PDB file of C-alpha atoms in Angstrom:
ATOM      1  CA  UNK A   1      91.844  27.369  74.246  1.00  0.00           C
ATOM      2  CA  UNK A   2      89.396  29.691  73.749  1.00  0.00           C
ATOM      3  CA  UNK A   3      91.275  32.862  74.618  1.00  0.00           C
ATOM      4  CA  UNK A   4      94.308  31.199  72.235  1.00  0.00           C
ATOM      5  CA  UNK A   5      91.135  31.543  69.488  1.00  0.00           C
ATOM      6  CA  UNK A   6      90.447  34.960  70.603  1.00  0.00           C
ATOM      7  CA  UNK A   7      93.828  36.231  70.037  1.00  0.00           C
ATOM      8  CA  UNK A   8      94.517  34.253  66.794  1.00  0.00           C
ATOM      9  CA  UNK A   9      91.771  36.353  65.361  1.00  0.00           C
ATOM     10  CA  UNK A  10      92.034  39.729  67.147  1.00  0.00           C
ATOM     11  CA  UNK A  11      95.751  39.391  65.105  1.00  0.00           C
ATOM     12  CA  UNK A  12      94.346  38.379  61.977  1.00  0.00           C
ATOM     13  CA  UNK A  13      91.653  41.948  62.423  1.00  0.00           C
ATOM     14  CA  UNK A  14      95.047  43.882  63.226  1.00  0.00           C
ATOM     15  CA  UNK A  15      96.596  43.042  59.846  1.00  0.00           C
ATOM     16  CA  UNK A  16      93.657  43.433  57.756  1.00  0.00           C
ATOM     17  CA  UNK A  17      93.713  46.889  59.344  1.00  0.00           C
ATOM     18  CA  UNK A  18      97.511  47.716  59.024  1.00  0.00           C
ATOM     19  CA  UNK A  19      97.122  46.303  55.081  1.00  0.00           C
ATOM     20  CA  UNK A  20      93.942  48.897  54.605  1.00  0.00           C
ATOM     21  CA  UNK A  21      96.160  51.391  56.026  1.00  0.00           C
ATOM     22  CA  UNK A  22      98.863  50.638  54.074  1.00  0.00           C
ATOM     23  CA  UNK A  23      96.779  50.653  50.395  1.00  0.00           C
ATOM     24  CA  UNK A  24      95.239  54.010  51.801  1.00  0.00           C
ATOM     25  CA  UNK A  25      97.448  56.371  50.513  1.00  0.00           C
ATOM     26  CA  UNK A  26      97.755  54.859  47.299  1.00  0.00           C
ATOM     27  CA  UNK A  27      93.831  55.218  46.387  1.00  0.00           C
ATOM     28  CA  UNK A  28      93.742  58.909  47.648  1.00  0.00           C
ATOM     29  CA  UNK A  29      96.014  59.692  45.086  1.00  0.00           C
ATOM     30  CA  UNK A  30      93.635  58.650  42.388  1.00  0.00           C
ATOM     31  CA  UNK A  31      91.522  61.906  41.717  1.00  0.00           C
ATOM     32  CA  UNK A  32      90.919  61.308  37.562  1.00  0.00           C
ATOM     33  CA  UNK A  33      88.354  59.698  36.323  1.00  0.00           C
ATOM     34  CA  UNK A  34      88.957  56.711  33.917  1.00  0.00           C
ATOM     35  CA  UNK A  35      87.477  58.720  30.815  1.00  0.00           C
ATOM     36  CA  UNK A  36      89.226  61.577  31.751  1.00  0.00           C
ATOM     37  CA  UNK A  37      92.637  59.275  31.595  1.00  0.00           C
ATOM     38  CA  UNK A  38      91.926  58.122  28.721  1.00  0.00           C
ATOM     39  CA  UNK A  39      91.439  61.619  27.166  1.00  0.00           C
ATOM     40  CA  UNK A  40      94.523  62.699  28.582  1.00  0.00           C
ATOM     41  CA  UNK A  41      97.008  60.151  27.514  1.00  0.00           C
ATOM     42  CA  UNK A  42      95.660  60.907  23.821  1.00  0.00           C
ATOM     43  CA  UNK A  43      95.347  64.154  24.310  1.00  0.00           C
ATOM     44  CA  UNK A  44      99.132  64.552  25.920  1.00  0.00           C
ATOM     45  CA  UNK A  45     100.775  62.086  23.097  1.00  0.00           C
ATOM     46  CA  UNK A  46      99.126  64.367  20.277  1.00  0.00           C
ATOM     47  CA  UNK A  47     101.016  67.832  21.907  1.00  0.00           C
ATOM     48  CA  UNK A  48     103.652  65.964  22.334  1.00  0.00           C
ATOM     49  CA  UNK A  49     104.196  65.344  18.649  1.00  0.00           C
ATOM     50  CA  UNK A  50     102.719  68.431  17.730  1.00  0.00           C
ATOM     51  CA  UNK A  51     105.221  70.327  19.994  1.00  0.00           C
ATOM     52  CA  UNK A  52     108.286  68.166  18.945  1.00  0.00           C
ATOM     53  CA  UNK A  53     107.177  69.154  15.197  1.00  0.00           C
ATOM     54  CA  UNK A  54     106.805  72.966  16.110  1.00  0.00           C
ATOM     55  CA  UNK A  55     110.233  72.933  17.317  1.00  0.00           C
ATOM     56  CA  UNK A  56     110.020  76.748  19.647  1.00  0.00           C
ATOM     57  CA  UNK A  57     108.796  77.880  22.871  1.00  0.00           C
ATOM     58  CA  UNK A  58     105.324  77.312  22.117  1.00  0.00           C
ATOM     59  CA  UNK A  59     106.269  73.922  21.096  1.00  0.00           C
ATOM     60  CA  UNK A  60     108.356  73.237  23.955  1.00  0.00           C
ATOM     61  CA  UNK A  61     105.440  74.737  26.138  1.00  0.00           C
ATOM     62  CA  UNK A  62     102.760  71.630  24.504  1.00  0.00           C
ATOM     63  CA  UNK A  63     105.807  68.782  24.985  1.00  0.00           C
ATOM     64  CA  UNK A  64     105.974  69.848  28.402  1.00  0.00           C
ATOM     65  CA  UNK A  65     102.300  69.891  28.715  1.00  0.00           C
ATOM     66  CA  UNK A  66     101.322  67.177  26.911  1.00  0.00           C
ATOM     67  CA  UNK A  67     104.465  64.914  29.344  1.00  0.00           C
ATOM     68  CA  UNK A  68     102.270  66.181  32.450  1.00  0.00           C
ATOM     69  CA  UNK A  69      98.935  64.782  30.330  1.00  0.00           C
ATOM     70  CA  UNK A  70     100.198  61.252  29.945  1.00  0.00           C
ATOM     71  CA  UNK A  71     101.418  61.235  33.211  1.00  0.00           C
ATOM     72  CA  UNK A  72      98.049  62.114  35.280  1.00  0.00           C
ATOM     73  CA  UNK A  73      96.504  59.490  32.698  1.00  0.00           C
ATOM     74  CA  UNK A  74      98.634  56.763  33.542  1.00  0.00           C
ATOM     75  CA  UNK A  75      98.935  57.430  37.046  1.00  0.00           C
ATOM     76  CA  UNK A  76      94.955  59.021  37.730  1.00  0.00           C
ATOM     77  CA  UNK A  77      96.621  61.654  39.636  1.00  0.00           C
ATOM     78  CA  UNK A  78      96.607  64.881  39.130  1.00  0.00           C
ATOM     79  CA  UNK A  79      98.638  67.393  41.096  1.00  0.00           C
ATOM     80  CA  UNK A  80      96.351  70.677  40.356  1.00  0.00           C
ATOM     81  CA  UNK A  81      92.899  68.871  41.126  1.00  0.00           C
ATOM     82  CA  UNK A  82      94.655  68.135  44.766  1.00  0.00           C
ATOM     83  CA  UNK A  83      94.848  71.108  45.158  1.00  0.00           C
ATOM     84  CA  UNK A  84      91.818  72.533  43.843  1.00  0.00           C
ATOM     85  CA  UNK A  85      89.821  69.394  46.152  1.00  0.00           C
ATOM     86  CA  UNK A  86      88.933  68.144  42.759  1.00  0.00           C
ATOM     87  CA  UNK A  87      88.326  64.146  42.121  1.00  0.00           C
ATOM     88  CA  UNK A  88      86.741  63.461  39.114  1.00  0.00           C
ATOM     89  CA  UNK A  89      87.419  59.521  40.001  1.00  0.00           C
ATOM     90  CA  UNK A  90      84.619  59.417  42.236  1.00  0.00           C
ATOM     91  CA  UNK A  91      81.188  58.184  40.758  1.00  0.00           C
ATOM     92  CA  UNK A  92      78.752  60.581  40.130  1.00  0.00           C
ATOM     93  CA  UNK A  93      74.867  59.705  38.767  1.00  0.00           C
ATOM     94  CA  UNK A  94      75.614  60.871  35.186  1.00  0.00           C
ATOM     95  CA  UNK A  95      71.674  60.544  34.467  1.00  0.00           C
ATOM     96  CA  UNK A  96      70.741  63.114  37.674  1.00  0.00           C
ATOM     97  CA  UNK A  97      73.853  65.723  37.255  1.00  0.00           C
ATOM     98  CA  UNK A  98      75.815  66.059  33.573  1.00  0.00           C
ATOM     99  CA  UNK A  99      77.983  68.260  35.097  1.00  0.00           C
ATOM    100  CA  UNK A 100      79.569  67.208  38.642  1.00  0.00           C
ATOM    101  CA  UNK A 101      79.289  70.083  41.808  1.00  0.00           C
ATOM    102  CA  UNK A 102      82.835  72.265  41.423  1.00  0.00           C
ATOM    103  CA  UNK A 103      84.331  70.505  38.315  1.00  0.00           C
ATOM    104  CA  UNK A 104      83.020  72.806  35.334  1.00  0.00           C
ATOM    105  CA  UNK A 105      83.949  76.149  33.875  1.00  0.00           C
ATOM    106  CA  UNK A 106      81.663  78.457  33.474  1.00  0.00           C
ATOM    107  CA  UNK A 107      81.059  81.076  30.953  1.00  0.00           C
ATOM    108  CA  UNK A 108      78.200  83.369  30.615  1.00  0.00           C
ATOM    109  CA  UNK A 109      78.187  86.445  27.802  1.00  0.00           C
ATOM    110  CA  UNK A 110      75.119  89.063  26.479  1.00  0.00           C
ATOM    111  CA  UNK A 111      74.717  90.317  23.643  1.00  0.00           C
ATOM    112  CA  UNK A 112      71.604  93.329  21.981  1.00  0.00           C
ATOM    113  CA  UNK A 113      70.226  92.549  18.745  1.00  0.00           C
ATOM    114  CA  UNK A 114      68.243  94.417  16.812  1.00  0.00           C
ATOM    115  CA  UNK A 115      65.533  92.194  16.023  1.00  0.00           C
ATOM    116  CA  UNK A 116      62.569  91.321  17.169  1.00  0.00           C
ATOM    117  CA  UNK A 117      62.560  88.307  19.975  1.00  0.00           C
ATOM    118  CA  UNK A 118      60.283  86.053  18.312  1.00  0.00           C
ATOM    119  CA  UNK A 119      62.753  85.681  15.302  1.00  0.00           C
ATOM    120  CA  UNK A 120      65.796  86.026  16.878  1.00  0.00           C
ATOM    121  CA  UNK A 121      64.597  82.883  19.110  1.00  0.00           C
ATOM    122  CA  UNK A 122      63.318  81.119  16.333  1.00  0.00           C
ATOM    123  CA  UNK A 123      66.609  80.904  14.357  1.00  0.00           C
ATOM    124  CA  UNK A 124      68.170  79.555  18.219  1.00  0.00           C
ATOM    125  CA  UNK A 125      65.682  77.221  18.174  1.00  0.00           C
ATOM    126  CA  UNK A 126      66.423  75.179  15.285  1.00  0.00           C
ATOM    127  CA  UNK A 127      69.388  74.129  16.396  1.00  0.00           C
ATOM    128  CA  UNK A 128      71.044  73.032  13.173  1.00  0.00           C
ATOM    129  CA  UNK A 129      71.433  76.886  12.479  1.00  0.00           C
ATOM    130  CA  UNK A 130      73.910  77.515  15.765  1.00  0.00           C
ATOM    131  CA  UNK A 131      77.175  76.454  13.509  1.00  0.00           C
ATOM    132  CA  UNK A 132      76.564  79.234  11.068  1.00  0.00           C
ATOM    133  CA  UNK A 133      77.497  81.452  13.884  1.00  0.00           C
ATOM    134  CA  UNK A 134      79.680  79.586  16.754  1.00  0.00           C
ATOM    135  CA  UNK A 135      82.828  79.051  15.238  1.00  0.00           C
ATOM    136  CA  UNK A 136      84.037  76.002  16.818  1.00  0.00           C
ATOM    137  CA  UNK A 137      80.817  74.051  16.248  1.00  0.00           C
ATOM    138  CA  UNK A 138      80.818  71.412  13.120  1.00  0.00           C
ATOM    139  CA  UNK A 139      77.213  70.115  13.214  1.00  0.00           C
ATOM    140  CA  UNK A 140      74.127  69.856  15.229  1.00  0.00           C
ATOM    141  CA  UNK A 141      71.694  66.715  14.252  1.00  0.00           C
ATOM    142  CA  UNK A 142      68.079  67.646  15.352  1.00  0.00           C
ATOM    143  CA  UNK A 143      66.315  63.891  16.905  1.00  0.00           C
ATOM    144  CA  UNK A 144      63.103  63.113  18.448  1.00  0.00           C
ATOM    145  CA  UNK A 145      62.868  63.783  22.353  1.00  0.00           C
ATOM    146  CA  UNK A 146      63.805  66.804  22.365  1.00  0.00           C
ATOM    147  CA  UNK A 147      67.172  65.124  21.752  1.00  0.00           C
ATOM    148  CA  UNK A 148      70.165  66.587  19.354  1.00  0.00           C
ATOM    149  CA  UNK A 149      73.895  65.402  18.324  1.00  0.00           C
ATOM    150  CA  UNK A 150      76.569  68.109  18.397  1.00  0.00           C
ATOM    151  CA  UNK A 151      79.823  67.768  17.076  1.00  0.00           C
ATOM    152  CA  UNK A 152      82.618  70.307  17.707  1.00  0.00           C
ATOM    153  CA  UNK A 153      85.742  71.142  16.574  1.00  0.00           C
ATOM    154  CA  UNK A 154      88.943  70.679  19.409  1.00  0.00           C
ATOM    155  CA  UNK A 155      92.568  71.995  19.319  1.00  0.00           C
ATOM    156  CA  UNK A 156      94.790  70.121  17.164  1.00  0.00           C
ATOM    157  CA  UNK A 157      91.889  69.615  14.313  1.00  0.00           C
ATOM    158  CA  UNK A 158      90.529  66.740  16.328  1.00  0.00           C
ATOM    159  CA  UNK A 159      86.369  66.709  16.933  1.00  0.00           C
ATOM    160  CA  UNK A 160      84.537  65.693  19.525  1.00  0.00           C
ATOM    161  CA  UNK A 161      81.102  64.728  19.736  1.00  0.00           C
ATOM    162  CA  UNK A 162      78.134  64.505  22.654  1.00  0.00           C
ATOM    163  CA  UNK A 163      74.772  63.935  22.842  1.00  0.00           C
ATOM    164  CA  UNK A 164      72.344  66.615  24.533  1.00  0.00           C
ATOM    165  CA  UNK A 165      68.855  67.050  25.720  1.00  0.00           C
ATOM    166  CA  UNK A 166      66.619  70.226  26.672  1.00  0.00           C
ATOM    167  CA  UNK A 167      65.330  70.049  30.184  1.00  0.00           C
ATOM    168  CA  UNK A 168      63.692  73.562  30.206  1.00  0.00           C
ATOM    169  CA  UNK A 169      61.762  75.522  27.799  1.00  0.00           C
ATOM    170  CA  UNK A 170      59.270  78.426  27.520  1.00  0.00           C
ATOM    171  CA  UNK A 171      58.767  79.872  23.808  1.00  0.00           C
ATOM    172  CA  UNK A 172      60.318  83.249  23.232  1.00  0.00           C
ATOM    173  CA  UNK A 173      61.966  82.904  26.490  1.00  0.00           C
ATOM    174  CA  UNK A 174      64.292  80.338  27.779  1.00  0.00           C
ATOM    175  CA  UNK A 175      65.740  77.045  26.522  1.00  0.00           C
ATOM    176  CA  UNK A 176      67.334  75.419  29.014  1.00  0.00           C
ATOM    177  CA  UNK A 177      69.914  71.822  28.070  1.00  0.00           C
ATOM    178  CA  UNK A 178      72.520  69.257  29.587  1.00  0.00           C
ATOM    179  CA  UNK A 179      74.373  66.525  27.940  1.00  0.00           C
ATOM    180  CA  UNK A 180      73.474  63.221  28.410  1.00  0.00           C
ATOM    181  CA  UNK A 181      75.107  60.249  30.307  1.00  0.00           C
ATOM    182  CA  UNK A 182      78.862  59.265  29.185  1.00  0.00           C
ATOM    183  CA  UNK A 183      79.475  62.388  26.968  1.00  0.00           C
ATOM    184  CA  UNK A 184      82.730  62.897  26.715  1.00  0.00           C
ATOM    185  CA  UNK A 185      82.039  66.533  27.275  1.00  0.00           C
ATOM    186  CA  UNK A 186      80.021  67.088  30.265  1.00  0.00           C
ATOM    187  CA  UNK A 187      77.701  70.188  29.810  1.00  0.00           C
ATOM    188  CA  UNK A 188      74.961  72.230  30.963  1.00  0.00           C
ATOM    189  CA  UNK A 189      73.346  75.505  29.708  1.00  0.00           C
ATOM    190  CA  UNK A 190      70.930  77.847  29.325  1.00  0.00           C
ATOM    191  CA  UNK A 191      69.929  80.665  27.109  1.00  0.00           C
ATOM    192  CA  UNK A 192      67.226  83.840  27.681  1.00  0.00           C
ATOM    193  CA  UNK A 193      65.659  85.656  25.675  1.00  0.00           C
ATOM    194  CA  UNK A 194      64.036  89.044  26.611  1.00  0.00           C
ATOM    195  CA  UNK A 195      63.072  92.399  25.094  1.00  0.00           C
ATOM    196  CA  UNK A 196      65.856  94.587  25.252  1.00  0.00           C
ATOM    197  CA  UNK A 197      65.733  97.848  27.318  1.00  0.00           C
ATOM    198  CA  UNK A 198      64.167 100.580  25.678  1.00  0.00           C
ATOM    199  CA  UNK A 199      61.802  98.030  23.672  1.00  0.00           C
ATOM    200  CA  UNK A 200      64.442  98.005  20.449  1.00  0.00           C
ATOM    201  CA  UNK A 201      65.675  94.904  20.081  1.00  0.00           C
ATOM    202  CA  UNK A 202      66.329  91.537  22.216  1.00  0.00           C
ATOM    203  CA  UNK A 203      68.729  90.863  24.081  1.00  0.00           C
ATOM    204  CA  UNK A 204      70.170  87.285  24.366  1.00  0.00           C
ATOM    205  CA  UNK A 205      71.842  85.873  27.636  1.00  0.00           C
ATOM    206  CA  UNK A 206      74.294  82.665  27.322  1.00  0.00           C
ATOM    207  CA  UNK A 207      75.046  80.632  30.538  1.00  0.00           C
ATOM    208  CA  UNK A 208      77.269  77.788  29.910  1.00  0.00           C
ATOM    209  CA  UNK A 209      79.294  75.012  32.061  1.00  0.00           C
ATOM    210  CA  UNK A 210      81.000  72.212  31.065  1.00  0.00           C
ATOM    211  CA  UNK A 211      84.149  69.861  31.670  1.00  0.00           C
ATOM    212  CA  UNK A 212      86.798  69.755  28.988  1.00  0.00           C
ATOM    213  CA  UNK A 213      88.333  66.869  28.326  1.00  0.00           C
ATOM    214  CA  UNK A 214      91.237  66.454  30.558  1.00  0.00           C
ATOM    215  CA  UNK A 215      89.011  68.731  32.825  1.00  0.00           C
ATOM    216  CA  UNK A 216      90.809  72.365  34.284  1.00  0.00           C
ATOM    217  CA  UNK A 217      94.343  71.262  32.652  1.00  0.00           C
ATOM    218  CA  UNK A 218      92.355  70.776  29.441  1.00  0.00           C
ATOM    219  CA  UNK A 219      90.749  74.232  29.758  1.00  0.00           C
ATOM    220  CA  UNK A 220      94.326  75.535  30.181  1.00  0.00           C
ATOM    221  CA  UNK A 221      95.734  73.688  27.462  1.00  0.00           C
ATOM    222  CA  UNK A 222      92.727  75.240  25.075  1.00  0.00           C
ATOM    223  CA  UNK A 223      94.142  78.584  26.449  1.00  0.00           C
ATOM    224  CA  UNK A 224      97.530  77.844  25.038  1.00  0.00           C
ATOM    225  CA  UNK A 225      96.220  76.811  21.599  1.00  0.00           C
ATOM    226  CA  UNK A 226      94.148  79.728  21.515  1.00  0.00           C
ATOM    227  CA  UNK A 227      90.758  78.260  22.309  1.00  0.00           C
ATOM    228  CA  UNK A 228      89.818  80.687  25.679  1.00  0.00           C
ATOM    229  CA  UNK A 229      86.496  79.335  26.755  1.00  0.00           C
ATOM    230  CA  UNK A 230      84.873  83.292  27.709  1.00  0.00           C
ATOM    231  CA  UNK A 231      86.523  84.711  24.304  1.00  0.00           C
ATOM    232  CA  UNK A 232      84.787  81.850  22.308  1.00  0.00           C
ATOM    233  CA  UNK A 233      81.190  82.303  23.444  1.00  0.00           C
ATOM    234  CA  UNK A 234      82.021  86.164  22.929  1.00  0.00           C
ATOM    235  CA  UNK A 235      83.065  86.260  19.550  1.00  0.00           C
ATOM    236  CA  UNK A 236      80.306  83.457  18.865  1.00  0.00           C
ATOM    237  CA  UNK A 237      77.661  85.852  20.291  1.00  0.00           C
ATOM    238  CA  UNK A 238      78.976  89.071  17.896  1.00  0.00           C
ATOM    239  CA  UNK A 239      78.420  86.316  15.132  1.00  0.00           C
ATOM    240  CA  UNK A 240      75.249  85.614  15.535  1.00  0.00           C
ATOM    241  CA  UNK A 241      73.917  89.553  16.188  1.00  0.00           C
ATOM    242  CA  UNK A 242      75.877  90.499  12.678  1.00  0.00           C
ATOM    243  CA  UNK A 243      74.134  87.608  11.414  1.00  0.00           C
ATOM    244  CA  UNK A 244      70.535  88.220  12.479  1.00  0.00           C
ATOM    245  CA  UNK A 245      71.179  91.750  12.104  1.00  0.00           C
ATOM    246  CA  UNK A 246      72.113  91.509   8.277  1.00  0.00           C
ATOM    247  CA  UNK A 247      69.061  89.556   7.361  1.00  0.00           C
ATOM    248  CA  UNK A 248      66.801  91.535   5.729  1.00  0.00           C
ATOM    249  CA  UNK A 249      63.966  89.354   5.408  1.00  0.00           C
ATOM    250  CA  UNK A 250      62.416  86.908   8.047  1.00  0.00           C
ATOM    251  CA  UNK A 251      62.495  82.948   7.531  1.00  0.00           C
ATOM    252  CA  UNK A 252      59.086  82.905   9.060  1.00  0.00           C
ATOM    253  CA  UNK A 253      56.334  83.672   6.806  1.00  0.00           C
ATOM    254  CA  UNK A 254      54.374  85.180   9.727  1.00  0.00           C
ATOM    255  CA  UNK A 255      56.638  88.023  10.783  1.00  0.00           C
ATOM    256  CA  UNK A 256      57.059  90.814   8.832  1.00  0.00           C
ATOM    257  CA  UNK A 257      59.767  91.796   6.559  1.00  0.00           C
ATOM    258  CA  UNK A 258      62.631  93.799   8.891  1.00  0.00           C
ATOM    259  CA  UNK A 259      65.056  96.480   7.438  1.00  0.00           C
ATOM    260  CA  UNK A 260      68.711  96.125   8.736  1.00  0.00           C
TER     261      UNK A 260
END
């Protein structure tokens, strides 16, 4: 009887295995996250339309792009993270890490202006200044903490909006930020400030990562809209040197007035 009992459940272990085995597959080929999903079926519907309503190559180039999108949103599989070893479906501590180890872009531009580094860091600082020079940046709401709101502006005229923190600081040298938990843009950054060789000038280092929405097949949809990550922070950087470089005066009482 009790090797009948023995048997009964070794065979009842066996099946539970085989069924594991079986449902295996299936949840490998979940590598999207379920924000990421949800960003890419409304992200693929809107090039659909907006392809269907272009009606040429480009167009056909966003239908066929924004098919793909709906399809790794419905399904949470996407062919090109596979193969990358990507999967943004697996948990990470949001409050330790705002953007996961080998899902972000990164971007990192320099840029010599001729102005001192104690103004040209004060403008930085006050972050509700940065969209008078970064193009694709709507608004940035200064809050306690440390603490800001940025909106930005994404293809297709849509906005999105996070919420970021700075982590590191040193006056007139470094300020150092990450997004916070749930953004729907993951991001971390940095940017230095130094005298510029020579002693003329300062010049300002950018270091930025992030994850798109949709993640890399976001980034390569922003590509086909126009919106290259590198030539962004680029043309954002020549904005802000023509800008501090055509201000004649200071905004802070205590440095003196500056010639162009």
């Amino acid at each position: 009887m009790m090797n009948g009992q023995q048997i009964s459940r070794r065979d009842q272990l066996m099946q539970q295995l085989e069924e594991r085995r079986s449902e295996a597959p299936q949840m490998s080929n979940v590598n999207v996250g379920m924000n990421e999903r949800y960003i890419s079926l409304i992200s693929g519907l809107a090039l659909i339309f907006a392809g269907i309503r272009r009606g040429d190559f480009v167009g056909f180039m966003m239908t066929a792009t924004g098919c793909y999108m709906v399809l790794r949103g419905s399904t949470g599989h996407d062919a090109v993270y596979k193969q990358l070893g990507v999967n943004t479906g697996v948990a990470t501590d949001q409050t330790q890490v705002s953007v996961p180890h080998q899902q972000g872009i990164h971007v990192e531009s320099t840029v010599t202006i001729n102005r001192p580094v104690e103004e040209v860091y004060n403008f930085w600082r006050n972050f509700e200044n940065l969209p008078q020079f970064m193009q694709h940046l709507d608004t940035v709401e200064v809050m306690e903490g440390g603490r800001s709101k940025w909106t930005a502006k994404a293809p297709l005229n849509a906005k999105v909006s996070w919420d970021a923190e700075i982590v590191t600081e040193k006056p007139y040298e470094v300020i150092g930020w990450r997004s916070l938990a749930d953004s729907h843009i993951a991001n971390a950054g940095s940017v230095r400030f130094r005298t510029a060789p020579g002693g003329r000038g300062t010049e300002v280092q950018v270091s930025l990562e992030y994850v798109p929405p949709a993640g890399q097949l976001g980034a390569a949809v922003a590509r086909l809209l126009g919106e290259e990550p590198q030539v962004q922070i680029d043309e954002d950087l020549q904005n802000f040197k023509r800008l501090m470089e055509s201000r004649t005066t200071s905004t802070n009482p205590s440095i003196s007035p500056l010639s162009p």
